[in-house]
């Protein structure tokens, strides 16, 4: 398995809602340790037959087996299947480059051409791209909703193709949470355990993924401070409603820092906020200062700096 660096750029819980995980992160775990076997068992990648000039067409999702029939397919030399895999790798490399440079719309248009792919690596990236496009301020309200549901659909397809993909589990959980924004508080709460389950599965599959650990911390923090009214609603759905504690949230935030120190400004901020909840102002000041001083590379970082400054002022007024 080829695995990239831990993700870093995210936004987090918004307002006082049940949970709104606004993630912008680079997830790069690609499974392809045995390329030929991988694509024989999971056909459907966009492929080109060398020498014969036969192209399945841009965005067309017929597998080689479907296109040629099994009797012909099984006689195709292995290097052709590897070539098909390389085409997918090229698309993924282009997608990761565009993501790294913040080209949200270009990335979406690149990947949406492969929306019928059966490759989980393409599908979870498409889920992420759909979601990122939905988050842009320039995206209309109607388009945001469409993209939010679209992102969930692609994440679900990615998970169907590969249940061992930590990124598919992560993005499925994130997208379920997003959809809850359109379906109300009851849906959000009823999905709480599902979201938690998929974040935990993502961590189990890749313990070095700092963002999955961070998101699990956000889940804990959110339910640790769940308002009384929402607690009552949760009790209507579950014999044991979702719950957590600030201590548990802190464990996850600390673990994320151990896995990848300073990987994300929001994790520093949440460390500070959690210590505030635990009445430990000394450590709250430490982590809030780190959040304030974190280099602002994007809008998320700027928002973190702004909130950290306000919280530091609040603490200073107490002394």
PDB file of N, CA, C and O in Angstrom, residues 266 269 298-308:
ATOM      1  N   UNK A 266      -6.529  24.038  13.362  1.00  0.00           N
ATOM      2  CA  UNK A 266      -7.768  23.785  14.101  1.00  0.00           C
ATOM      3  C   UNK A 266      -7.556  22.810  15.251  1.00  0.00           C
ATOM      4  O   UNK A 266      -8.196  22.932  16.303  1.00  0.00           O
ATOM      5  N   UNK A 269      -6.265  24.840  18.058  1.00  0.00           N
ATOM      6  CA  UNK A 269      -7.362  25.612  18.641  1.00  0.00           C
ATOM      7  C   UNK A 269      -8.232  24.742  19.531  1.00  0.00           C
ATOM      8  O   UNK A 269      -8.593  25.137  20.650  1.00  0.00           O
ATOM      9  N   UNK A 298      -4.530  29.711   4.544  1.00  0.00           N
ATOM     10  CA  UNK A 298      -5.826  29.710   3.866  1.00  0.00           C
ATOM     11  C   UNK A 298      -6.871  30.343   4.774  1.00  0.00           C
ATOM     12  O   UNK A 298      -6.576  30.787   5.892  1.00  0.00           O
ATOM     13  N   UNK A 299      -8.101  30.386   4.305  1.00  0.00           N
ATOM     14  CA  UNK A 299      -9.179  31.029   5.046  1.00  0.00           C
ATOM     15  C   UNK A 299      -9.448  30.332   6.373  1.00  0.00           C
ATOM     16  O   UNK A 299      -9.772  30.976   7.375  1.00  0.00           O
ATOM     17  N   UNK A 300      -9.326  29.004   6.374  1.00  0.00           N
ATOM     18  CA  UNK A 300      -9.535  28.251   7.615  1.00  0.00           C
ATOM     19  C   UNK A 300      -8.567  28.707   8.704  1.00  0.00           C
ATOM     20  O   UNK A 300      -8.953  28.915   9.860  1.00  0.00           O
ATOM     21  N   UNK A 301      -7.291  28.833   8.328  1.00  0.00           N
ATOM     22  CA  UNK A 301      -6.279  29.266   9.290  1.00  0.00           C
ATOM     23  C   UNK A 301      -6.575  30.674   9.808  1.00  0.00           C
ATOM     24  O   UNK A 301      -6.359  30.974  10.991  1.00  0.00           O
ATOM     25  N   UNK A 302      -7.064  31.534   8.948  1.00  0.00           N
ATOM     26  CA  UNK A 302      -7.395  32.895   9.357  1.00  0.00           C
ATOM     27  C   UNK A 302      -8.534  32.894  10.384  1.00  0.00           C
ATOM     28  O   UNK A 302      -8.508  33.656  11.356  1.00  0.00           O
ATOM     29  N   UNK A 303      -9.521  32.038  10.160  1.00  0.00           N
ATOM     30  CA  UNK A 303     -10.630  31.942  11.102  1.00  0.00           C
ATOM     31  C   UNK A 303     -10.155  31.394  12.445  1.00  0.00           C
ATOM     32  O   UNK A 303     -10.619  31.820  13.500  1.00  0.00           O
ATOM     33  N   UNK A 304      -9.226  30.443  12.393  1.00  0.00           N
ATOM     34  CA  UNK A 304      -8.662  29.888  13.613  1.00  0.00           C
ATOM     35  C   UNK A 304      -7.924  30.985  14.386  1.00  0.00           C
ATOM     36  O   UNK A 304      -8.076  31.116  15.608  1.00  0.00           O
ATOM     37  N   UNK A 305      -7.109  31.757  13.695  1.00  0.00           N
ATOM     38  CA  UNK A 305      -6.380  32.849  14.335  1.00  0.00           C
ATOM     39  C   UNK A 305      -7.342  33.834  15.002  1.00  0.00           C
ATOM     40  O   UNK A 305      -7.121  34.256  16.136  1.00  0.00           O
ATOM     41  N   UNK A 306      -8.398  34.164  14.296  1.00  0.00           N
ATOM     42  CA  UNK A 306      -9.376  35.114  14.820  1.00  0.00           C
ATOM     43  C   UNK A 306     -10.011  34.596  16.108  1.00  0.00           C
ATOM     44  O   UNK A 306     -10.121  35.332  17.106  1.00  0.00           O
ATOM     45  N   UNK A 307     -10.427  33.332  16.097  1.00  0.00           N
ATOM     46  CA  UNK A 307     -11.063  32.758  17.283  1.00  0.00           C
ATOM     47  C   UNK A 307     -10.064  32.629  18.430  1.00  0.00           C
ATOM     48  O   UNK A 307     -10.394  32.882  19.592  1.00  0.00           O
ATOM     49  N   UNK A 308      -8.827  32.247  18.115  1.00  0.00           N
ATOM     50  CA  UNK A 308      -7.807  32.099  19.150  1.00  0.00           C
ATOM     51  C   UNK A 308      -7.529  33.438  19.831  1.00  0.00           C
ATOM     52  O   UNK A 308      -7.389  33.509  21.063  1.00  0.00           O
TER      53      UNK A 308
END
